Amino acid sequence: MFFSCKKILIKASCLIYGTQEEIDNSIKTGLTLPETKIIANPVSYSDFELLCSAEKYADRQNLAKLFNEESLEENLVLTFFSRINYKKGLWDLCLSFLECLKKHNNIKLLIIGLRDDNDLELKIKDEIIPISSNNVVMRSDISGIQAKYLLASSDLFVLPSYQEGFSTAVVEAMSLQVPVLLSRNCNMSFLETLNAGIITDVDAKAISNGIDKFVGLSAVQRKGLADEAFDWITKNASPSTVAFKLDELYNQKVKNYKLT
């Protein structure tokens, strides 16, 4: 599929990417790039105002009910919000979480996922949840605004993917002012430089280290991660910002276009 598109791509006036890492990955394939621009995927117009007002609807109580707890006041809830698939690093995350649970008895893992791999889903139900002491919950029947409510109520969004484009789920989590822990394969390693997220390699030990790092942060430091990520979102992925950048690029290309 890629090679069938290659002839079209090299004829483009400009290729738009979400991050510099995506550009670097294209170059590694041997693709000779025309002009490139980095323009992030925007948070949708319908969700942006709601997402930016997470404090209005973050409901910790509903989150507690999923774990059959009266309160999660002393707990840190890590949320995976993506497809239930090995490619998303979910199995590695589960193993990492169980290891971290031996050291941190205040952490919980919520998996909100679209069914995509029945074998993995059964493996988590059979091998992870029974030994998690009620600290791992997996739900494939929650989506839309209800899922966003729960994500907004979480302490950390985790996506240790093996392969990812510019992830909408990551952008939504950052918009909700929830700190993020991502694999380098999510192509957003720049967040680490900005102190706007925790970036890890894709293996169980590295993910465990990332979780340990987050648990070891103070409440102020965790909020700092979320604030820096939200600042990046407002400057780069708000609907108005992305629309302005696209309009500016389009007008520039039209102005410089020459008939051949």
Coordinates of N, CA, C and O in Angstrom, one line a residue, residues 94-233:
C94 N 0.0 -4.6 31.2 CA -0.6 -5.5 32.3 C 0.5 -6.1 33.1 O 0.4 -6.1 34.4
L95 N 1.5 -6.7 32.5 CA 2.6 -7.3 33.2 C 3.3 -6.2 34.0 O 3.7 -6.5 35.2
S96 N 3.6 -5.1 33.5 CA 4.2 -4.0 34.2 C 3.4 -3.6 35.4 O 4.0 -3.3 36.5
F97 N 2.1 -3.5 35.2 CA 1.3 -3.0 36.3 C 1.4 -4.0 37.5 O 1.5 -3.6 38.7
L98 N 1.3 -5.3 37.2 CA 1.3 -6.3 38.3 C 2.7 -6.2 39.0 O 2.7 -6.4 40.2
E99 N 3.7 -5.9 38.3 CA 5.0 -5.8 38.9 C 5.1 -4.6 39.8 O 5.6 -4.6 41.0
C100 N 4.5 -3.5 39.3 CA 4.5 -2.2 40.1 C 3.6 -2.3 41.3 O 3.8 -1.7 42.4
L101 N 2.5 -3.2 41.2 CA 1.6 -3.3 42.3 C 2.2 -3.9 43.5 O 1.8 -3.7 44.7
K102 N 3.3 -4.7 43.3 CA 4.0 -5.3 44.4 C 4.7 -4.2 45.3 O 4.9 -4.4 46.5
K103 N 5.0 -3.0 44.6 CA 5.7 -1.9 45.3 C 4.7 -0.8 45.7 O 5.0 -0.1 46.7
H104 N 3.6 -0.6 45.0 CA 2.7 0.5 45.2 C 1.3 -0.1 45.3 O 0.6 -0.4 44.3
N105 N 0.8 -0.2 46.5 CA -0.5 -0.8 46.7 C -1.7 0.2 46.5 O -2.8 -0.2 46.7
N106 N -1.3 1.4 46.1 CA -2.4 2.4 45.9 C -2.7 2.6 44.4 O -3.4 3.6 44.1
I107 N -2.2 1.8 43.5 CA -2.4 2.0 42.1 C -3.5 1.1 41.6 O -3.6 0.0 42.0
K108 N -4.2 1.6 40.6 CA -5.2 0.8 39.9 C -5.1 1.0 38.4 O -4.7 2.0 38.0
L109 N -5.5 0.0 37.6 CA -5.5 0.0 36.2 C -6.9 -0.1 35.6 O -7.5 -1.2 35.8
L110 N -7.3 0.8 34.8 CA -8.6 0.8 34.1 C -8.3 0.6 32.6 O -7.6 1.5 32.0
I111 N -8.8 -0.4 32.0 CA -8.7 -0.6 30.6 C -10.0 -0.4 29.9 O -11.0 -1.1 30.1
I112 N -10.1 0.7 29.1 CA -11.3 1.0 28.3 C -10.9 0.8 26.9 O -10.1 1.5 26.3
G113 N -11.4 -0.3 26.3 CA -11.0 -0.6 24.9 C -12.0 -1.1 24.0 O -12.9 -1.8 24.4
L114 N -11.9 -0.8 22.8 CA -12.7 -1.4 21.7 C -12.2 -2.8 21.5 O -11.0 -3.1 21.4
R115 N -13.1 -3.8 21.4 CA -12.7 -5.2 21.1 C -12.1 -5.3 19.8 O -12.6 -5.0 18.7
D116 N -10.8 -5.8 19.8 CA -10.0 -5.9 18.6 C -9.3 -7.2 18.5 O -8.8 -7.6 17.4
D117 N -9.1 -7.8 19.7 CA -8.3 -9.1 19.8 C -8.9 -9.9 20.9 O -8.6 -9.7 22.0
N118 N -9.8 -10.9 20.5 CA -10.5 -11.7 21.4 C -9.5 -12.5 22.3 O -9.8 -12.7 23.5
D119 N -8.4 -13.0 21.7 CA -7.5 -13.8 22.4 C -6.8 -13.0 23.5 O -6.7 -13.5 24.7
L120 N -6.4 -11.8 23.2 CA -5.8 -10.9 24.3 C -6.8 -10.6 25.4 O -6.5 -10.6 26.6
E121 N -8.0 -10.3 25.0 CA -9.1 -10.0 25.9 C -9.3 -11.1 26.9 O -9.3 -10.9 28.1
L122 N -9.4 -12.3 26.4 CA -9.5 -13.5 27.2 C -8.3 -13.8 28.1 O -8.4 -14.2 29.3
K123 N -7.1 -13.5 27.5 CA -5.9 -13.7 28.3 C -5.8 -12.8 29.5 O -5.4 -13.2 30.6
I124 N -6.2 -11.5 29.3 CA -6.3 -10.6 30.4 C -7.3 -11.0 31.5 O -7.0 -10.9 32.7
K125 N -8.4 -11.4 31.0 CA -9.5 -11.9 31.9 C -9.1 -13.1 32.7 O -9.4 -13.2 33.9
D126 N -8.4 -14.0 32.1 CA -8.0 -15.3 32.7 C -6.7 -15.2 33.5 O -6.6 -15.9 34.6
E127 N -5.7 -14.4 33.1 CA -4.4 -14.4 33.7 C -4.0 -13.1 34.5 O -3.2 -13.2 35.4
I128 N -4.7 -12.0 34.2 CA -4.3 -10.8 34.9 C -5.3 -10.4 36.0 O -5.0 -10.2 37.1
I129 N -6.6 -10.3 35.6 CA -7.6 -9.8 36.5 C -7.7 -10.6 37.7 O -7.8 -10.1 38.9
P130 N -7.7 -12.0 37.6 CA -7.9 -12.8 38.8 C -6.8 -12.6 39.9 O -7.1 -12.8 41.1
I131 N -5.6 -12.2 39.5 CA -4.5 -12.1 40.5 C -4.2 -10.6 40.8 O -3.2 -10.3 41.4
S132 N -5.1 -9.7 40.4 CA -4.8 -8.3 40.6 C -5.4 -7.7 41.8 O -5.3 -6.6 42.1
S133 N -6.1 -8.6 42.6 CA -6.7 -8.2 43.9 C -7.7 -7.0 43.6 O -7.7 -6.0 44.4
N134 N -8.5 -7.1 42.6 CA -9.5 -6.1 42.3 C -8.9 -4.7 41.9 O -9.5 -3.7 42.0
N135 N -7.6 -4.8 41.4 CA -6.9 -3.5 41.0 C -6.9 -3.3 39.5 O -6.3 -2.3 39.0
V136 N -7.4 -4.3 38.7 CA -7.4 -4.2 37.3 C -8.9 -4.4 36.8 O -9.5 -5.4 37.2
V137 N -9.4 -3.4 36.1 CA -10.8 -3.5 35.5 C -10.7 -3.3 34.0 O -10.0 -2.4 33.6
M138 N -11.3 -4.2 33.3 CA -11.3 -4.0 31.8 C -12.8 -3.9 31.3 O -13.6 -4.8 31.7
R139 N -13.1 -2.9 30.6 CA -14.4 -2.7 30.1 C -14.4 -2.4 28.6 O -13.7 -1.4 28.2
S140 N -15.1 -3.2 27.8 CA -15.2 -2.9 26.4 C -16.5 -2.4 26.0 O -16.8 -2.2 24.8
D141 N -17.4 -2.1 27.0 CA -18.7 -1.6 26.7 C -18.9 -0.1 27.0 O -20.0 0.4 27.0
I142 N -17.8 0.5 27.2 CA -17.8 2.0 27.6 C -17.1 2.7 26.4 O -16.0 2.4 26.0
S143 N -17.8 3.8 25.9 CA -17.2 4.6 24.8 C -17.8 6.0 24.9 O -18.6 6.3 25.8
G144 N -17.4 6.8 23.9 CA -18.0 8.1 23.8 C -17.8 9.0 25.0 O -16.7 8.9 25.7
I145 N -18.8 9.8 25.3 CA -18.6 10.8 26.4 C -18.4 10.1 27.8 O -17.7 10.6 28.6
Q146 N -19.0 8.9 28.0 CA -18.8 8.2 29.2 C -17.4 7.8 29.5 O -16.9 7.9 30.6
A147 N -16.7 7.4 28.4 CA -15.3 7.0 28.5 C -14.5 8.3 28.8 O -13.5 8.2 29.6
K148 N -14.9 9.4 28.2 CA -14.1 10.6 28.5 C -14.3 11.1 29.9 O -13.4 11.7 30.5
Y149 N -15.5 10.9 30.4 CA -15.7 11.2 31.9 C -14.7 10.5 32.7 O -14.1 11.0 33.6
L150 N -14.6 9.2 32.4 CA -13.7 8.3 33.3 C -12.3 8.7 33.1 O -11.5 8.7 34.0
L151 N -11.9 9.0 31.8 CA -10.5 9.4 31.5 C -10.2 10.7 32.2 O -9.1 10.9 32.8
A152 N -11.1 11.6 32.2 CA -10.9 12.9 32.9 C -10.8 12.7 34.4 O -10.1 13.6 35.1
S153 N -11.3 11.7 35.0 CA -11.2 11.4 36.4 C -10.0 10.6 36.8 O -9.7 10.4 38.0
S154 N -9.2 10.2 35.8 CA -8.0 9.4 36.0 C -6.8 10.2 36.4 O -6.8 11.4 36.2
D155 N -5.8 9.5 36.9 CA -4.6 10.2 37.3 C -3.5 10.2 36.2 O -2.6 11.0 36.2
L156 N -3.6 9.2 35.3 CA -2.6 9.0 34.3 C -3.2 8.2 33.1 O -3.9 7.2 33.3
F157 N -2.9 8.7 31.9 CA -3.3 8.0 30.7 C -2.0 7.3 30.2 O -0.9 7.9 30.1
V158 N -2.2 6.0 29.9 CA -1.1 5.2 29.5 C -1.3 4.6 28.1 O -2.3 3.9 27.9
L159 N -0.4 4.8 27.2 CA -0.5 4.1 25.9 C 1.0 3.7 25.4 O 1.7 4.5 24.8
P160 N 1.4 2.5 25.8 CA 2.7 2.0 25.4 C 2.7 1.3 24.0 O 3.2 0.2 23.9
S161 N 2.2 1.9 23.0 CA 2.0 1.3 21.7 C 3.3 0.9 21.0 O 4.4 1.6 21.1
Y162 N 3.2 -0.2 20.3 CA 4.3 -0.6 19.4 C 4.3 0.2 18.1 O 5.4 0.4 17.5
Q163 N 3.2 0.7 17.7 CA 3.1 1.5 16.5 C 1.9 2.4 16.6 O 0.8 2.0 17.0
E164 N 2.1 3.7 16.3 CA 1.1 4.7 16.4 C 1.3 5.8 15.5 O 2.4 6.2 15.2
G165 N 0.2 6.4 14.9 CA 0.2 7.6 14.2 C 0.1 8.7 15.2 O 0.5 8.6 16.3
F166 N -0.4 9.8 14.7 CA -0.7 10.9 15.7 C -2.0 10.6 16.4 O -3.1 10.8 15.8
S167 N -1.9 10.1 17.6 CA -3.0 9.5 18.3 C -4.0 10.5 18.8 O -3.7 11.4 19.6
T168 N -5.3 10.3 18.4 CA -6.4 11.2 18.9 C -6.6 11.0 20.4 O -6.9 11.9 21.1
A169 N -6.4 9.7 20.8 CA -6.6 9.4 22.3 C -5.6 10.2 23.1 O -6.0 10.7 24.2
V170 N -4.4 10.3 22.7 CA -3.4 11.1 23.4 C -3.8 12.5 23.5 O -3.7 13.2 24.5
V171 N -4.2 13.1 22.3 CA -4.6 14.5 22.3 C -5.8 14.7 23.2 O -5.8 15.8 23.9
E172 N -6.7 13.8 23.3 CA -7.9 14.0 24.1 C -7.4 14.0 25.6 O -7.9 14.8 26.4
A173 N -6.5 13.0 25.9 CA -6.1 13.0 27.3 C -5.4 14.2 27.7 O -5.6 14.8 28.8
M174 N -4.5 14.8 26.9 CA -3.8 16.0 27.2 C -4.8 17.2 27.3 O -4.6 18.1 28.1
S175 N -5.9 17.2 26.5 CA -6.9 18.2 26.5 C -7.7 18.1 27.8 O -8.1 19.1 28.3
L176 N -7.8 16.9 28.3 CA -8.5 16.7 29.6 C -7.6 17.0 30.8 O -8.0 16.8 31.9
Q177 N -6.4 17.4 30.5 CA -5.4 17.8 31.6 C -5.1 16.6 32.4 O -5.0 16.7 33.7
V178 N -5.0 15.4 31.8 CA -4.6 14.2 32.4 C -3.1 13.9 32.0 O -2.8 13.9 30.8
P179 N -2.2 13.7 32.9 CA -0.8 13.4 32.5 C -0.7 12.2 31.7 O -1.6 11.3 31.8
V180 N 0.3 12.1 30.8 CA 0.4 11.0 29.9 C 1.7 10.2 30.0 O 2.7 10.8 30.3
L181 N 1.6 8.9 29.9 CA 2.8 8.0 29.8 C 2.7 7.3 28.5 O 1.8 6.5 28.3
L182 N 3.6 7.5 27.6 CA 3.6 7.0 26.2 C 4.9 6.3 25.8 O 5.9 6.6 26.4
S183 N 4.8 5.4 24.9 CA 6.0 4.8 24.3 C 6.6 5.7 23.3 O 5.9 6.6 22.8
R184 N 7.8 5.5 23.0 CA 8.5 6.4 22.0 C 7.8 6.2 20.6 O 7.9 7.1 19.8
N185 N 7.2 5.0 20.4 CA 6.6 4.7 19.2 C 5.3 5.5 18.9 O 4.7 5.4 17.9
C186 N 4.9 6.3 19.9 CA 3.7 7.2 19.7 C 4.1 8.5 19.0 O 3.3 9.3 18.8
N187 N 5.4 8.6 18.7 CA 5.9 9.7 18.0 C 5.7 11.1 18.6 O 5.6 12.1 18.0
M188 N 5.7 11.1 20.0 CA 5.6 12.3 20.7 C 6.6 12.5 21.8 O 6.3 13.0 22.9
S189 N 7.8 12.0 21.5 CA 8.9 12.1 22.5 C 9.2 13.5 22.9 O 9.8 13.7 24.0
F190 N 8.9 14.5 22.1 CA 9.2 15.9 22.4 C 8.5 16.3 23.7 O 8.9 17.3 24.4
L191 N 7.4 15.6 24.1 CA 6.7 15.9 25.4 C 7.7 15.8 26.6 O 7.5 16.5 27.5
E192 N 8.6 14.8 26.5 CA 9.5 14.6 27.6 C 10.4 15.8 27.7 O 10.7 16.3 28.8
T193 N 10.9 16.4 26.6 CA 11.7 17.6 26.6 C 11.0 18.8 27.2 O 11.6 19.6 27.9
L194 N 9.7 18.8 26.9 CA 8.9 19.9 27.4 C 8.4 19.7 28.9 O 7.7 20.5 29.4
N195 N 8.8 18.6 29.5 CA 8.3 18.2 30.8 C 6.8 18.1 30.8 O 6.1 18.5 31.7
A196 N 6.2 17.5 29.7 CA 4.8 17.5 29.5 C 4.3 16.0 29.4 O 3.1 15.8 29.1
G197 N 5.2 15.1 29.7 CA 4.8 13.7 29.7 C 5.9 12.8 30.0 O 7.1 13.2 30.0
I198 N 5.6 11.5 30.3 CA 6.6 10.5 30.5 C 6.7 9.6 29.3 O 5.7 9.0 28.9
I199 N 7.9 9.4 28.8 CA 8.2 8.7 27.6 C 9.0 7.4 27.9 O 10.0 7.5 28.7
T200 N 8.6 6.3 27.4 CA 9.3 5.0 27.7 C 9.5 4.2 26.5 O 8.8 4.4 25.5
D201 N 10.4 3.2 26.6 CA 10.5 2.2 25.5 C 9.4 1.2 25.7 O 8.6 1.2 26.7
V202 N 9.2 0.4 24.6 CA 8.1 -0.6 24.7 C 8.6 -2.0 25.2 O 8.9 -2.8 24.4
D203 N 8.7 -2.1 26.4 CA 8.9 -3.4 27.1 C 8.4 -3.3 28.5 O 8.4 -2.2 29.1
A204 N 8.1 -4.4 29.1 CA 7.5 -4.4 30.4 C 8.4 -3.7 31.5 O 7.8 -2.9 32.3
K205 N 9.7 -3.9 31.5 CA 10.5 -3.3 32.5 C 10.5 -1.8 32.3 O 10.5 -1.0 33.3
A206 N 10.6 -1.3 31.1 CA 10.7 0.2 30.8 C 9.4 0.8 31.2 O 9.3 1.9 31.8
I207 N 8.3 0.1 30.9 CA 6.9 0.7 31.3 C 6.8 0.7 32.8 O 6.3 1.7 33.4
S208 N 7.3 -0.3 33.5 CA 7.3 -0.4 35.0 C 8.1 0.8 35.5 O 7.6 1.5 36.5
N209 N 9.2 1.1 34.9 CA 10.0 2.2 35.4 C 9.3 3.6 35.2 O 9.4 4.5 36.0
G210 N 8.5 3.6 34.1 CA 7.7 4.8 33.8 C 6.6 5.0 34.9 O 6.4 6.1 35.4
I211 N 6.0 3.9 35.2 CA 4.9 4.0 36.2 C 5.5 4.3 37.6 O 5.0 5.2 38.3
D212 N 6.7 3.7 37.9 CA 7.4 4.1 39.2 C 7.7 5.5 39.2 O 7.5 6.2 40.3
K213 N 8.2 6.1 38.1 CA 8.5 7.5 38.1 C 7.3 8.4 38.4 O 7.4 9.3 39.1
F214 N 6.2 8.0 37.8 CA 4.9 8.8 38.0 C 4.5 8.7 39.4 O 4.1 9.7 40.0
V215 N 4.5 7.5 40.0 CA 4.0 7.3 41.3 C 4.9 8.1 42.3 O 4.4 8.7 43.3
G216 N 6.2 8.2 42.0 CA 7.1 9.0 42.8 C 7.0 10.5 42.7 O 7.6 11.2 43.6
L217 N 6.3 11.0 41.8 CA 6.1 12.4 41.7 C 5.1 13.0 42.7 O 4.2 12.3 43.2
S218 N 5.3 14.2 43.1 CA 4.4 14.9 44.0 C 3.2 15.3 43.2 O 3.2 15.3 42.0
A219 N 2.1 15.6 43.9 CA 0.9 16.1 43.3 C 1.1 17.3 42.4 O 0.6 17.5 41.3
V220 N 2.0 18.2 42.9 CA 2.4 19.4 42.2 C 3.1 19.0 40.9 O 2.8 19.6 39.8
Q221 N 4.0 18.1 41.0 CA 4.7 17.7 39.8 C 3.8 17.0 38.7 O 4.0 17.2 37.5
R222 N 2.9 16.2 39.2 CA 1.9 15.6 38.3 C 1.1 16.6 37.6 O 0.8 16.5 36.4
K223 N 0.6 17.6 38.4 CA -0.2 18.7 37.8 C 0.7 19.5 36.8 O 0.2 19.9 35.7
G224 N 2.0 19.6 37.1 CA 2.9 20.3 36.1 C 3.0 19.6 34.8 O 3.0 20.2 33.7
L225 N 3.0 18.3 34.8 CA 3.0 17.5 33.5 C 1.7 17.8 32.7 O 1.8 18.0 31.5
A226 N 0.6 17.7 33.4 CA -0.7 18.0 32.8 C -0.8 19.4 32.2 O -1.3 19.6 31.1
D227 N -0.3 20.3 33.0 CA -0.4 21.8 32.6 C 0.4 22.0 31.4 O 0.0 22.7 30.4
E228 N 1.7 21.5 31.3 CA 2.5 21.7 30.2 C 2.0 21.0 28.9 O 2.0 21.6 27.8
A229 N 1.4 19.8 29.1 CA 0.7 19.1 27.9 C -0.4 19.9 27.4 O -0.6 20.1 26.2
F230 N -1.2 20.4 28.3 CA -2.4 21.2 28.0 C -2.0 22.5 27.2 O -2.6 22.9 26.3
D231 N -0.9 23.1 27.7 CA -0.4 24.3 27.0 C 0.0 24.0 25.6 O -0.3 24.8 24.7
W232 N 0.6 22.8 25.4 CA 1.0 22.4 24.0 C -0.2 22.3 23.2 O -0.2 22.7 22.0
I233 N -1.3 21.6 23.7 CA -2.5 21.4 23.0 C -3.1 22.7 22.6 O -3.5 22.9 21.4

